[in-house]
Tab-separated table of C-alpha atoms in Angstrom:
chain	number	residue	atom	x	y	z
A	1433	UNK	CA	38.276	-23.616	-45.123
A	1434	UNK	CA	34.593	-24.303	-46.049
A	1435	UNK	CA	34.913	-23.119	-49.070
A	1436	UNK	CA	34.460	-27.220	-50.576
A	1437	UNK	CA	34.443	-30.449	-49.721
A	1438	UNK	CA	38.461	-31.397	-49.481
A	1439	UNK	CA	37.888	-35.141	-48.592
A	1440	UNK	CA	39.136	-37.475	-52.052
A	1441	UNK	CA	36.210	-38.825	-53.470
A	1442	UNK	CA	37.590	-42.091	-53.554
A	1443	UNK	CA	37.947	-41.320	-49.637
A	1444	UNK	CA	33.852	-41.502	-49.019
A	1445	UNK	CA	33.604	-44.384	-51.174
A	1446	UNK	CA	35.796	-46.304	-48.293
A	1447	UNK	CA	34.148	-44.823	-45.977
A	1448	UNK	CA	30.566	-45.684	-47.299
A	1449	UNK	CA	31.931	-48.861	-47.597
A	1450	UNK	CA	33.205	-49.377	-43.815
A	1451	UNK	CA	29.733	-47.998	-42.671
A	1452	UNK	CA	28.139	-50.333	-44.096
A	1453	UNK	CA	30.541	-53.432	-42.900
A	1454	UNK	CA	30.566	-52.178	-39.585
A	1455	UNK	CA	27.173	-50.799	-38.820
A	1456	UNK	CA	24.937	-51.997	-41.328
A	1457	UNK	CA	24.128	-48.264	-42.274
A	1458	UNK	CA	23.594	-46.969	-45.544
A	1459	UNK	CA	24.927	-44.036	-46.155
A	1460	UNK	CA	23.592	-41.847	-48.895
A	1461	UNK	CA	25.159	-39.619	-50.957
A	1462	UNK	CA	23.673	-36.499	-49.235
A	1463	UNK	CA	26.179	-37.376	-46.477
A	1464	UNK	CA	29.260	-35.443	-47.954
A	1465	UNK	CA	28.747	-32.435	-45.761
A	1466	UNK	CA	28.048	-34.457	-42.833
A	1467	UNK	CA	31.199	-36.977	-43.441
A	1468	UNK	CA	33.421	-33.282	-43.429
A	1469	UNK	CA	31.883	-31.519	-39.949
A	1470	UNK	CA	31.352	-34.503	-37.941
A	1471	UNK	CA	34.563	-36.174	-38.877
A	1472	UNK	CA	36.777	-32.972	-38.448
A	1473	UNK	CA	35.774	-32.276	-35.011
A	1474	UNK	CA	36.724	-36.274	-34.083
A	1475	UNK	CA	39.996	-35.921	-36.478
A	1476	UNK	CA	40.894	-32.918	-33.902
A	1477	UNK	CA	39.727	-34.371	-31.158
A	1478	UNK	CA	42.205	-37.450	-31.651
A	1479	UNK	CA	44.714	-35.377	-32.017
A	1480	UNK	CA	45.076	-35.610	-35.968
A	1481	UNK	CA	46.505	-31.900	-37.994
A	1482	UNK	CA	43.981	-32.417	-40.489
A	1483	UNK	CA	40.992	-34.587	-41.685
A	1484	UNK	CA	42.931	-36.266	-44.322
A	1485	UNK	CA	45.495	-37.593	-41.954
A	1486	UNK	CA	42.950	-39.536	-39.897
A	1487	UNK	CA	41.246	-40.499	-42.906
A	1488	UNK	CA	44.715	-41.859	-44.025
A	1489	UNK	CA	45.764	-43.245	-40.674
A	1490	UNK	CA	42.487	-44.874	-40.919
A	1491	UNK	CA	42.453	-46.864	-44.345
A	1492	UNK	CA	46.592	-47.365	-44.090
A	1493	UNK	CA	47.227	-48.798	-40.664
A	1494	UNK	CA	43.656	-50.084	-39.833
A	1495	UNK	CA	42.657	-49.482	-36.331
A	1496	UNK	CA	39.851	-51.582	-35.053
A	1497	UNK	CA	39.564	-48.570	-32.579
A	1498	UNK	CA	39.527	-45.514	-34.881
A	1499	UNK	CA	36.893	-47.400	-37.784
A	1500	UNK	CA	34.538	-47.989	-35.029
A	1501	UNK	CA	34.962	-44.165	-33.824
A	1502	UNK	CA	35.071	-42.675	-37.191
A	1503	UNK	CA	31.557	-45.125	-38.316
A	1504	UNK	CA	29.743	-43.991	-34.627
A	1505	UNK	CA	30.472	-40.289	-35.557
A	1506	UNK	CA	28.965	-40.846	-39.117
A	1507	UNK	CA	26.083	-42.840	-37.942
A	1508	UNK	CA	24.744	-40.551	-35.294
A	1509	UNK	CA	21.597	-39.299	-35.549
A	1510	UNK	CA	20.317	-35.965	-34.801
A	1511	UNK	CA	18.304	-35.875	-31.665
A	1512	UNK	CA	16.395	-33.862	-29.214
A	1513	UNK	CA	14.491	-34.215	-25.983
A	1514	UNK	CA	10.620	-35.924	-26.146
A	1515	UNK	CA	10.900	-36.490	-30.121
A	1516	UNK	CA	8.369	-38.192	-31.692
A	1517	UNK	CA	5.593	-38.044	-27.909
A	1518	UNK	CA	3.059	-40.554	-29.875
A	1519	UNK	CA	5.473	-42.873	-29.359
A	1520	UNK	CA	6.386	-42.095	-25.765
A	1521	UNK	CA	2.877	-42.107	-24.835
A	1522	UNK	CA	2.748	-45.428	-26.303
A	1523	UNK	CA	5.317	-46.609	-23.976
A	1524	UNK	CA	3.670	-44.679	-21.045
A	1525	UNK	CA	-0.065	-45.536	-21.589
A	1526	UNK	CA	-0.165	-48.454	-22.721
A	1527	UNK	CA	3.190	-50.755	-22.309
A	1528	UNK	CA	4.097	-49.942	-18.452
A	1529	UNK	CA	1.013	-50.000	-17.177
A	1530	UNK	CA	0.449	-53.067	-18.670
A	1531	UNK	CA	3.773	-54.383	-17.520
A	1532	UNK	CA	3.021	-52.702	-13.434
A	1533	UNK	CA	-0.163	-55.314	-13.943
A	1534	UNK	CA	1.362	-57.895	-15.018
A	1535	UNK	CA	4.243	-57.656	-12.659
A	1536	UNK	CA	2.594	-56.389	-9.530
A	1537	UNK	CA	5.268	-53.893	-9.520
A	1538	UNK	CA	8.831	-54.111	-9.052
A	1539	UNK	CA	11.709	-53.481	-11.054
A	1540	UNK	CA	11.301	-52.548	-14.875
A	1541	UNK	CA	14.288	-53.045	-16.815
A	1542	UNK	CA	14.185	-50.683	-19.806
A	1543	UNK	CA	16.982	-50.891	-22.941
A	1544	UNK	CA	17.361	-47.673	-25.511
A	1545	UNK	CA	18.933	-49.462	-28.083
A	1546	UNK	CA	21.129	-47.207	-29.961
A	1547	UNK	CA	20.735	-44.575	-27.440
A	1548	UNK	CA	22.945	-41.309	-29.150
A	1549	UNK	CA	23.288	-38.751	-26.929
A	1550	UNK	CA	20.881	-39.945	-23.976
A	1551	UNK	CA	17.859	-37.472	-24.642
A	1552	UNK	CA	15.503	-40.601	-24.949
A	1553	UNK	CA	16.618	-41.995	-21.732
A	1554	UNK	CA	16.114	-38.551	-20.120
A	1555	UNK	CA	13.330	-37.611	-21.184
A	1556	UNK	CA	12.034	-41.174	-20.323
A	1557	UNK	CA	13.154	-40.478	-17.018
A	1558	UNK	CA	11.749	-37.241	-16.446
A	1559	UNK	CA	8.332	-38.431	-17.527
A	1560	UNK	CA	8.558	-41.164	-15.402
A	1561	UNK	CA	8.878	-38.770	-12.683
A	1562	UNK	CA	5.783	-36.537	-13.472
A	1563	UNK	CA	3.652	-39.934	-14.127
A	1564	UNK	CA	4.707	-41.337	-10.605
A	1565	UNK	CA	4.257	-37.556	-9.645
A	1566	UNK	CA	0.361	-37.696	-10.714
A	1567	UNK	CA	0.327	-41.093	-9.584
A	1568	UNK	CA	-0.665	-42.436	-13.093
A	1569	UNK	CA	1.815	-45.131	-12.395
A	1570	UNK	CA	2.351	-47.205	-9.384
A	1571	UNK	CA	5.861	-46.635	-7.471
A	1572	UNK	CA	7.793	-48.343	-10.268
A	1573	UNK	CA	11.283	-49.397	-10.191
A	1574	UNK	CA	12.082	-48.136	-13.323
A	1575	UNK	CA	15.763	-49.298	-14.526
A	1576	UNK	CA	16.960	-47.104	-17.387
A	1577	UNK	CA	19.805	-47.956	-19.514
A	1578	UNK	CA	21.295	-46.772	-22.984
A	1579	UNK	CA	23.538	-48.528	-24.751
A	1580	UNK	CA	25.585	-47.398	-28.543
A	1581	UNK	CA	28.815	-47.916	-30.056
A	1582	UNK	CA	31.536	-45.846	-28.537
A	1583	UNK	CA	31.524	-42.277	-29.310
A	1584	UNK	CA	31.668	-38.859	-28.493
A	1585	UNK	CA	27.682	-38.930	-28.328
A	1586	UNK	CA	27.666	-41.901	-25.872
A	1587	UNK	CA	30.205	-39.703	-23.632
A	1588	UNK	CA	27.711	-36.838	-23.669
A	1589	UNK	CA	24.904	-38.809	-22.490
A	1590	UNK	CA	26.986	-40.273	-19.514
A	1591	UNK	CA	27.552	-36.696	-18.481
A	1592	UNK	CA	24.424	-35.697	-18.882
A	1593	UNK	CA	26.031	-32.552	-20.622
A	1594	UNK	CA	24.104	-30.669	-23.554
A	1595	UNK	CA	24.533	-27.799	-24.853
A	1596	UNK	CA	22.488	-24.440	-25.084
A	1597	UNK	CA	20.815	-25.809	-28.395
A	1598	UNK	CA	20.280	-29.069	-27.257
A	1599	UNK	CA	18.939	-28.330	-23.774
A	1600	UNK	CA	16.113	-26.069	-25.488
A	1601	UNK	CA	15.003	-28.623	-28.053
A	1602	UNK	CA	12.140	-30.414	-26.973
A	1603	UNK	CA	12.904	-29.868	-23.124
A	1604	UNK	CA	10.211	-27.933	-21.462
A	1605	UNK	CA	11.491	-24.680	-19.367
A	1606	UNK	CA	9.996	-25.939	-16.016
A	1607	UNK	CA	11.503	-29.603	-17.019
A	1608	UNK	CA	15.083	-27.945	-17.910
A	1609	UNK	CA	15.795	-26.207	-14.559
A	1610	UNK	CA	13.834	-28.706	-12.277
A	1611	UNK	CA	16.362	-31.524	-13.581
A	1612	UNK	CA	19.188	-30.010	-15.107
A	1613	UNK	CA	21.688	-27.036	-13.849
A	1614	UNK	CA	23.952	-24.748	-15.797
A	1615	UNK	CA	27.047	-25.536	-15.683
A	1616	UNK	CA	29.007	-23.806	-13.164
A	1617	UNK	CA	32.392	-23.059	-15.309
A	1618	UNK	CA	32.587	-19.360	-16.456
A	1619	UNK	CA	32.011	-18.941	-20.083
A	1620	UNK	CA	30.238	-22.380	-20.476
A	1621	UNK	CA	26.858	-22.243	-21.931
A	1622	UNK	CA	26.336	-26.114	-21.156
A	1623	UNK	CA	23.758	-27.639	-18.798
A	1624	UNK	CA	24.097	-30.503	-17.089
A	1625	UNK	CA	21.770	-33.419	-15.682
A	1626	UNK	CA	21.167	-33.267	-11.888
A	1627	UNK	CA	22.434	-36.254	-10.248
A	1628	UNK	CA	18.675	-37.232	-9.451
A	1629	UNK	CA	18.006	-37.968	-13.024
A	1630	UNK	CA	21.389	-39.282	-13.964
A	1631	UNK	CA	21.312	-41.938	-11.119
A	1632	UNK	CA	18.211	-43.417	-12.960
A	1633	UNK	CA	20.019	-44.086	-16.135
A	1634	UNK	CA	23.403	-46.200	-17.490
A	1635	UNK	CA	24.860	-45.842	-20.590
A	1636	UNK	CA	27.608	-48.700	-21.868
A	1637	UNK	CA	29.089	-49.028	-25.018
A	1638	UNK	CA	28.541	-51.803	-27.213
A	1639	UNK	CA	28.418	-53.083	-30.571
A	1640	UNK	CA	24.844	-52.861	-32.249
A	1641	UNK	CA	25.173	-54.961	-34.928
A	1642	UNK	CA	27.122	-57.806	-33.298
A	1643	UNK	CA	24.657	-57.832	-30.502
A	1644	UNK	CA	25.355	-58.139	-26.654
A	1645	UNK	CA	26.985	-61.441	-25.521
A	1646	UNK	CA	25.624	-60.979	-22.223
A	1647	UNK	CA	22.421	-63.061	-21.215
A	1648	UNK	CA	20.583	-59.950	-20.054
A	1649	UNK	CA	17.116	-59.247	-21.102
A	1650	UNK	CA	14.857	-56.222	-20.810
A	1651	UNK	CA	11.343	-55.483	-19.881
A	1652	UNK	CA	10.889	-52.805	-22.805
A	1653	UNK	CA	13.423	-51.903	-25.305
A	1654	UNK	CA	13.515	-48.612	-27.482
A	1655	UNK	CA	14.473	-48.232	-30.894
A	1656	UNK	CA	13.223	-45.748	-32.329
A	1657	UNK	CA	13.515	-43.928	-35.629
A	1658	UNK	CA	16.872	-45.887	-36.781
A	1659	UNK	CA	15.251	-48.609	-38.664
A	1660	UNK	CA	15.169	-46.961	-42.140
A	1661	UNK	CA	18.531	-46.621	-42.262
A	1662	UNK	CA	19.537	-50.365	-42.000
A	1663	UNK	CA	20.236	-52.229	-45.262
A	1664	UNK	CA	18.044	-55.285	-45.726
A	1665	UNK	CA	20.253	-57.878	-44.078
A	1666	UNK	CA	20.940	-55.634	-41.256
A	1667	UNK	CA	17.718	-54.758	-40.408
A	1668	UNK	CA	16.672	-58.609	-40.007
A	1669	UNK	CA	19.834	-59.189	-37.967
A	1670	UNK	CA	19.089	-55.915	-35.460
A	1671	UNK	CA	14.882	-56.990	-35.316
A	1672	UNK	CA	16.304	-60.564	-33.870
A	1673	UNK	CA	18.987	-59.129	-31.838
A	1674	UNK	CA	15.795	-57.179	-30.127
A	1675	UNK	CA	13.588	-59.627	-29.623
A	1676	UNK	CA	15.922	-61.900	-28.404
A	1677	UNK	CA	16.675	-59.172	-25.446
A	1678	UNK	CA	13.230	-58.789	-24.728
A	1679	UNK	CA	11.857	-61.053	-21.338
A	1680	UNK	CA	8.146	-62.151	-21.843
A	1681	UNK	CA	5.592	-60.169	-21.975
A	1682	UNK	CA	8.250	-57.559	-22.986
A	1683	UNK	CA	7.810	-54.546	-24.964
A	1684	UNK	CA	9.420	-53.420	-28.290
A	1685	UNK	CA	8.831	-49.585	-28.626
A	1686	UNK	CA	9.742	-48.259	-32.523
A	1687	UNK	CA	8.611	-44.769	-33.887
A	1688	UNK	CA	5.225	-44.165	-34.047
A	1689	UNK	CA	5.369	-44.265	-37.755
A	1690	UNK	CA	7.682	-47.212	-38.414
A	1691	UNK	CA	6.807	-50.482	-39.499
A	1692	UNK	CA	8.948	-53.134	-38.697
A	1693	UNK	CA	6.968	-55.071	-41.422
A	1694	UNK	CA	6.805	-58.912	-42.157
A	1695	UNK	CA	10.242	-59.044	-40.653
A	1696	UNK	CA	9.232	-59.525	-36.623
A	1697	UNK	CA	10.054	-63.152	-35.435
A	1698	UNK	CA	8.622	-63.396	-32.179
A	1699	UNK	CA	6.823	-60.240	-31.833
A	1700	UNK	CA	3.111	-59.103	-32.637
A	1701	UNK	CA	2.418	-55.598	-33.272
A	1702	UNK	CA	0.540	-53.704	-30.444
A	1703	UNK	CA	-3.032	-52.282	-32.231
A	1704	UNK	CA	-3.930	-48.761	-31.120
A	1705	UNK	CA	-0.182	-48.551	-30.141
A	1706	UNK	CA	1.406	-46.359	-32.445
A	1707	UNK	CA	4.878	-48.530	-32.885
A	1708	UNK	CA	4.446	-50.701	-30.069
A	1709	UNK	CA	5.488	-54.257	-30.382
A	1710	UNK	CA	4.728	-57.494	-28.349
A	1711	UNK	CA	7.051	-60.423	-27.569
A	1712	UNK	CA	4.829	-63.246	-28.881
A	1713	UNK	CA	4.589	-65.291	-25.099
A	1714	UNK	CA	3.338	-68.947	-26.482
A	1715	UNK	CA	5.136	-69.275	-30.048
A	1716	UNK	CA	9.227	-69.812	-29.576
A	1717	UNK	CA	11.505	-67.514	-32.007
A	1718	UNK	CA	11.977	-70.598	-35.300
A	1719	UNK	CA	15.259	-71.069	-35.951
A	1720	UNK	CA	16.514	-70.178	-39.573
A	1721	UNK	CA	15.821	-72.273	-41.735
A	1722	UNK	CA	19.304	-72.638	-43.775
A	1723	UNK	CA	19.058	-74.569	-47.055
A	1724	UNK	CA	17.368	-77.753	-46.409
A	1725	UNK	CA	15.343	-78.375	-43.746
A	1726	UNK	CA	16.579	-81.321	-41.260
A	1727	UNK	CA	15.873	-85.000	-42.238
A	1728	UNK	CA	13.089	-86.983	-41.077
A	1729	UNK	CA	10.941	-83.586	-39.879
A	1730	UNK	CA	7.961	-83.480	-42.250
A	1731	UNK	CA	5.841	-81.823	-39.613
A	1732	UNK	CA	5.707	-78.471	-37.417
A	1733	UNK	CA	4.985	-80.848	-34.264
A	1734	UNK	CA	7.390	-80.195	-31.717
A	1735	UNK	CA	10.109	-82.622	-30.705
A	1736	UNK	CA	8.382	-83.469	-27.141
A	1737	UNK	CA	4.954	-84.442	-28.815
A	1738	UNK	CA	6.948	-86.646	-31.268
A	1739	UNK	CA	9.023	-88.354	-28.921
A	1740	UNK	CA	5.355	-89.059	-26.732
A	1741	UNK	CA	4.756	-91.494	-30.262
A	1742	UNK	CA	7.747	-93.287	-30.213
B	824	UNK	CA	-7.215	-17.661	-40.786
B	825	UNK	CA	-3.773	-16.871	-39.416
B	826	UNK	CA	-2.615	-16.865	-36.315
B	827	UNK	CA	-0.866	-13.694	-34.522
B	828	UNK	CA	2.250	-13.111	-32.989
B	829	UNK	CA	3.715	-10.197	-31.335
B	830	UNK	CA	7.568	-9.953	-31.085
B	831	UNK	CA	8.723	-7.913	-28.958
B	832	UNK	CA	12.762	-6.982	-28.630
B	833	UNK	CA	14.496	-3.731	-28.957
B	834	UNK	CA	16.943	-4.861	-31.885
B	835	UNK	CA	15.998	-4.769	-35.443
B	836	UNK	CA	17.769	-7.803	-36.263
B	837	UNK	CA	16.174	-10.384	-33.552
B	838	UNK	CA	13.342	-9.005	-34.578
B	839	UNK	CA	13.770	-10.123	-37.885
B	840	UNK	CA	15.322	-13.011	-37.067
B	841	UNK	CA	12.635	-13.928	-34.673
B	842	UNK	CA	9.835	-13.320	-37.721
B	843	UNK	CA	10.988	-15.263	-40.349
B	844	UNK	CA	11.155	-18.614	-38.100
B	845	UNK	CA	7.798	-17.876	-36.866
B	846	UNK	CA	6.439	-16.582	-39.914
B	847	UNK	CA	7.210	-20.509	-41.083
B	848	UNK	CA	4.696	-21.627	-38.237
B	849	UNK	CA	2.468	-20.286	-40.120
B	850	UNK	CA	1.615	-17.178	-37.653
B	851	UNK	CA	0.889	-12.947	-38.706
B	852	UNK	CA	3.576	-11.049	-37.267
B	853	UNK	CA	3.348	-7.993	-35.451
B	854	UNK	CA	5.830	-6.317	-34.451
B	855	UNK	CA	7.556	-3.855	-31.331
B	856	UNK	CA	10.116	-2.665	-29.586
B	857	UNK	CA	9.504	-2.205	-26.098
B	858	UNK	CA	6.655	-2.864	-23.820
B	859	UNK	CA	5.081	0.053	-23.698
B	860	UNK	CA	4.599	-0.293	-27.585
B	861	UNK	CA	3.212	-3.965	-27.179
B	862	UNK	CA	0.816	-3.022	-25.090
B	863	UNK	CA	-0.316	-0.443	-27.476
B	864	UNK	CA	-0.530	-2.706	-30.042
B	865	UNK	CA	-2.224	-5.263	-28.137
B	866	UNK	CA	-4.775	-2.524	-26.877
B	867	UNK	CA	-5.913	-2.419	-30.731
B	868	UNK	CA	-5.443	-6.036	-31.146
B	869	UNK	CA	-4.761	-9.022	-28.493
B	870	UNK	CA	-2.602	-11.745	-30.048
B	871	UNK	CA	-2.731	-15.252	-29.845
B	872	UNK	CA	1.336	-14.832	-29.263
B	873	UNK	CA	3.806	-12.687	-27.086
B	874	UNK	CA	7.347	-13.393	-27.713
B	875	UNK	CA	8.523	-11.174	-25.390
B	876	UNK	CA	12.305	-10.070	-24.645
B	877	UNK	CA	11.845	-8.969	-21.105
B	878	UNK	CA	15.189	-7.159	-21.061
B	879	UNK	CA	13.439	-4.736	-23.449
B	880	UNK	CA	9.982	-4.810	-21.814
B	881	UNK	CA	11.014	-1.490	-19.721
B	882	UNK	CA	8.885	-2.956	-17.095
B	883	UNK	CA	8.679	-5.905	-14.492
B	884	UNK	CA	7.899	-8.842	-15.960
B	885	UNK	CA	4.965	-9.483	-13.540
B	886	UNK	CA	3.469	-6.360	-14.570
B	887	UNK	CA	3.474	-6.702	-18.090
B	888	UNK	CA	1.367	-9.936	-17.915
B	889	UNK	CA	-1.280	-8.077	-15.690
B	890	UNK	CA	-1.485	-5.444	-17.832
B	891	UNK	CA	-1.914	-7.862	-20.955
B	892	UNK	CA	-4.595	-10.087	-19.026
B	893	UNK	CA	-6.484	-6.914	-18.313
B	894	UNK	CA	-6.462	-5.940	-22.452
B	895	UNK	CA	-7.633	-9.846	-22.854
B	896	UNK	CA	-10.322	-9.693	-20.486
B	897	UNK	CA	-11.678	-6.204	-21.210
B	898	UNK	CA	-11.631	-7.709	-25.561
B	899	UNK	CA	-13.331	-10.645	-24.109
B	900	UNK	CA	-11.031	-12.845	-25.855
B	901	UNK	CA	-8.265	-15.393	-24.151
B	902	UNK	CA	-5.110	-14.496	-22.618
B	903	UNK	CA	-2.169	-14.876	-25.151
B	904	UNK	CA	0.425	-17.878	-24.655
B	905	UNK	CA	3.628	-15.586	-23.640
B	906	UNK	CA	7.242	-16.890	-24.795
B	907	UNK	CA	9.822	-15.209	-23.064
B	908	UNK	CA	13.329	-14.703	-24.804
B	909	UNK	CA	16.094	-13.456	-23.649
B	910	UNK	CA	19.642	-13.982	-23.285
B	911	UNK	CA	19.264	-14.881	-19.646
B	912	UNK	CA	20.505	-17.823	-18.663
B	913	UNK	CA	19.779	-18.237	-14.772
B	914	UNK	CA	17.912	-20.716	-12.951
B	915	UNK	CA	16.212	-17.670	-10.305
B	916	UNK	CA	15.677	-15.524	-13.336
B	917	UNK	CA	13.891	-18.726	-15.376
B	918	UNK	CA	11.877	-19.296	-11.879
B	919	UNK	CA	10.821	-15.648	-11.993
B	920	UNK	CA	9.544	-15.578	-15.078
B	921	UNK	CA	7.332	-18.781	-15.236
B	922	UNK	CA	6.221	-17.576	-11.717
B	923	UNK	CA	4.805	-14.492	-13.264
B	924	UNK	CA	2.816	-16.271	-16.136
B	925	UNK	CA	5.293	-17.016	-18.434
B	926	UNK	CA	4.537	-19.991	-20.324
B	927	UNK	CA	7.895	-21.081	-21.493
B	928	UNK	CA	11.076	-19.264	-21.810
B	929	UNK	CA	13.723	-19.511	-24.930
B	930	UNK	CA	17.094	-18.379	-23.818
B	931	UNK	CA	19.194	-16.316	-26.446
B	932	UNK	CA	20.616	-17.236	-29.203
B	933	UNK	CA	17.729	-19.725	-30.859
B	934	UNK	CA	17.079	-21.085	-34.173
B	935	UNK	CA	14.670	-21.847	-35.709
B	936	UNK	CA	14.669	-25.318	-34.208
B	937	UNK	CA	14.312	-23.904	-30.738
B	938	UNK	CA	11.201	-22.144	-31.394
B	939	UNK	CA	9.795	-24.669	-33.148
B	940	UNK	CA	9.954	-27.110	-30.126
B	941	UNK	CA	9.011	-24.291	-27.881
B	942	UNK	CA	5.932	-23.447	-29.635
B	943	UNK	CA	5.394	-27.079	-29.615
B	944	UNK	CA	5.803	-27.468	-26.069
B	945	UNK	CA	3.592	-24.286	-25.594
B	946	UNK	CA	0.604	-26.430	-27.341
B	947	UNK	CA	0.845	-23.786	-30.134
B	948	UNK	CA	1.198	-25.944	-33.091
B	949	UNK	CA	-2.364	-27.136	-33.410
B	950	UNK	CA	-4.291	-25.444	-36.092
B	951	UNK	CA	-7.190	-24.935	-34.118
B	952	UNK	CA	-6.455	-21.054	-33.178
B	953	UNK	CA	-7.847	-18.265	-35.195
B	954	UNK	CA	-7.320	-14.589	-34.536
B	955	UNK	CA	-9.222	-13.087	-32.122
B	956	UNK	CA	-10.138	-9.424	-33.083
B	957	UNK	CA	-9.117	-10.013	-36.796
């Protein structure tokens, strides 16, 4: 059975194709192998005999549904508890502090953008914990909540369910059994969140690319490590989508090696802050400038200080 | 200069298994079956490394890392980060080893991810050990 690759080539063009339409992904070529597991464990999960029927079901009859399961499943990144710390100590040393200040306190609303199978959240949880533990951090009301397309990864990280593998990557031993428990079912190697930690977090599913309609905005937001993997257009359209969700003063917190670049309206990068951006507090988000700019402005002075000459 | 580990597990095959991923990390690997034998080997030599399948330890736990803290002590050189790994899975049995000095525990099977992220979490990943009677 994986003896090759039985998917028709023609098959992970489309697919390439609706990954890209759908989640502004690019998906390289090395994703063959990846297209076959991932996409035969959803095929039998949704009840299809074999790969190639979904795949068929897919491309003939056009579910909005099934293309936005099938791209979620392709898109997901592999993930583990704690990854990349230099950027979690970012977020610990330097943004909620800073934010506690600023605040006095009260509730911090905090957004993993693209949030997989919830081991950011969790382990953002946890460490909140120890900090407030070691009192590093005042009593903060830290609001945690993931949000993804729709997907078997998503439905993990409600559950707070991981598996043997997972549980043991990144997690340490004393932070595994002080906030997760095996799972009680015979035969189930599984572990699952205690409902201390999973009352802290909220995952919903939503539509990356297209944004949330809702006028919500977020004291820090995470994205981390999924930049390079946007196509050019995408990647402006997901850097305004973040900034717009960001209150004042708010944090953006990327991988501690990614560069957002010259593409960062609104936000100033964070020095000594490995991947920590800045909403920009004075300077308003310009609008895009499509084709030619509108008539009679031939300055950058804002509308009030014009209308003060007239 | 390398750094040492000590795998200790009664089967062959975990054994190897175990070597090759730490091997990777860049350690010197040593190798035994059962406690008894690791202590032996760490009477000649204290690593830098235990990864220790209690199961095949023949002895308690807790007695195993007294015995090892003496050899450090007595070679003057620090006590060895201990990994334990084995294929138990429960919460009073986790408890019970940390308690006795354990510090972290990989429960059976791993990769090589696993111990990679264990070592990590165990601080062992910065290249500023050397070996201490080598």
């Amino acid at each position: 059975m994986r003896g090759g690759l039985s998917l028709r080539p023609t098959y992970y063009e489309a697919l390439r194709r609706l990954t890209l339409q759908l989640a502004g992904v690019q998906m390289g070529s090395d994703h063959a192998f990846l297209v076959e597991t991932r996409l035969s464990q959803l095929a039998r999960k949704e009840g299809y005999e074999t790969l190639d029927a979904m795949i068929e079901d897919l491309f003939a009859v056009g579910q909005a549904r099934l293309a936005v399961h099938v791209v979620s499943a392709l898109v997901e990144r592999d993930t583990h508890f704690n990854r990349d710390p230099a950027s979690l100590d970012a977020l610990f040393d330097t943004a909620l502090p800073d934010l506690v200040e600023k605040r006095g306190g009260g509730r911090i609303d905090l957004l993993s953008y693209g949030c997989g199978s919830g081991q950011d959240l969790y382990s953002i949880a946890i460490r909140a914990r120890h900090a407030a533990a070691r009192a590093m951090l005042a009593p903060v009301d830290l609001h945690l909540k993931g949000v993804d397309y729709p997907s078997q990864a998503l439905e993990r990280a409600r559950t707070g369910r991981y598996t043997h593998f997972e549980i043991q990557r990144g997690l340490s031993a004393r932070d595994m059994i002080a906030h997760f428990t095996p799972d009680p079912v015979a035969d189930s190697t599984d572990w699952l969140a205690a409902a201390h930690l999973r009352e802290t977090v909220k995952f919903q599913d939503m539509h990356l690319l297209s944004g949330t309609q809702e006028a919500e905005a977020f004291h820090v937001v995470l994205f981390r490590g999924a930049i390079g993997q946007y196509g050019h257009a995408a990647r402006i359209r997901v850097i305004r989508t973040l900034a717009k969700l960001l209150r004042p003063h708010g944090y953006l917190v990327t991988g501690s090696d990614e560069d957002l670049g010259e593409i960062h309206p609104g936000l100033e990068k964070v020095e000594s802050a490995p991947g920590l951006y800045r909403r920009r507090v004075v300077q308003q988000e310009p609008a895009p400038v499509i084709g030619k700019p509108p008539p009679g402005r031939t300055t950058f002075e804002p509308p009030v200080a014009r209308r003060a000459h007239g | 200069m390398a750094h040492c580990c000590l795998i200790v597990d009664r089967s062959a095959m975990v054994r190897r298994v175990a070597a090759r991923i730490v091997r990777e990390l860049d350690f010197e690997i040593t190798e035994a079956q059962t406690g008894r034998e690791a202590l032996d080997s760490c009477a000649a030599q204290v690593p830098h490394v235990v990864l220790l399948d209690w199961k095949s330890a023949d002895m308690e736990a807790q007695g195993f890392i007294e015995s090892l803290r003496d050899l450090a002590s007595r070679q003057g050189v620090s006590m060895p980060t201990v990994l334990f790994c084995t294929a138990e899975r429960s919460v009073d049995r986790i408890v019970a080893a940390l308690k006795a000095g354990a510090d972290e525990y990989i429960m059976k099977p791993f990769d090589s991810d696993i111990i990679t992220a264990k070592f990590a979490l165990a601080g062992l990943l910065s290249r500023d050990r050397t070996c201490a009677a080598a």
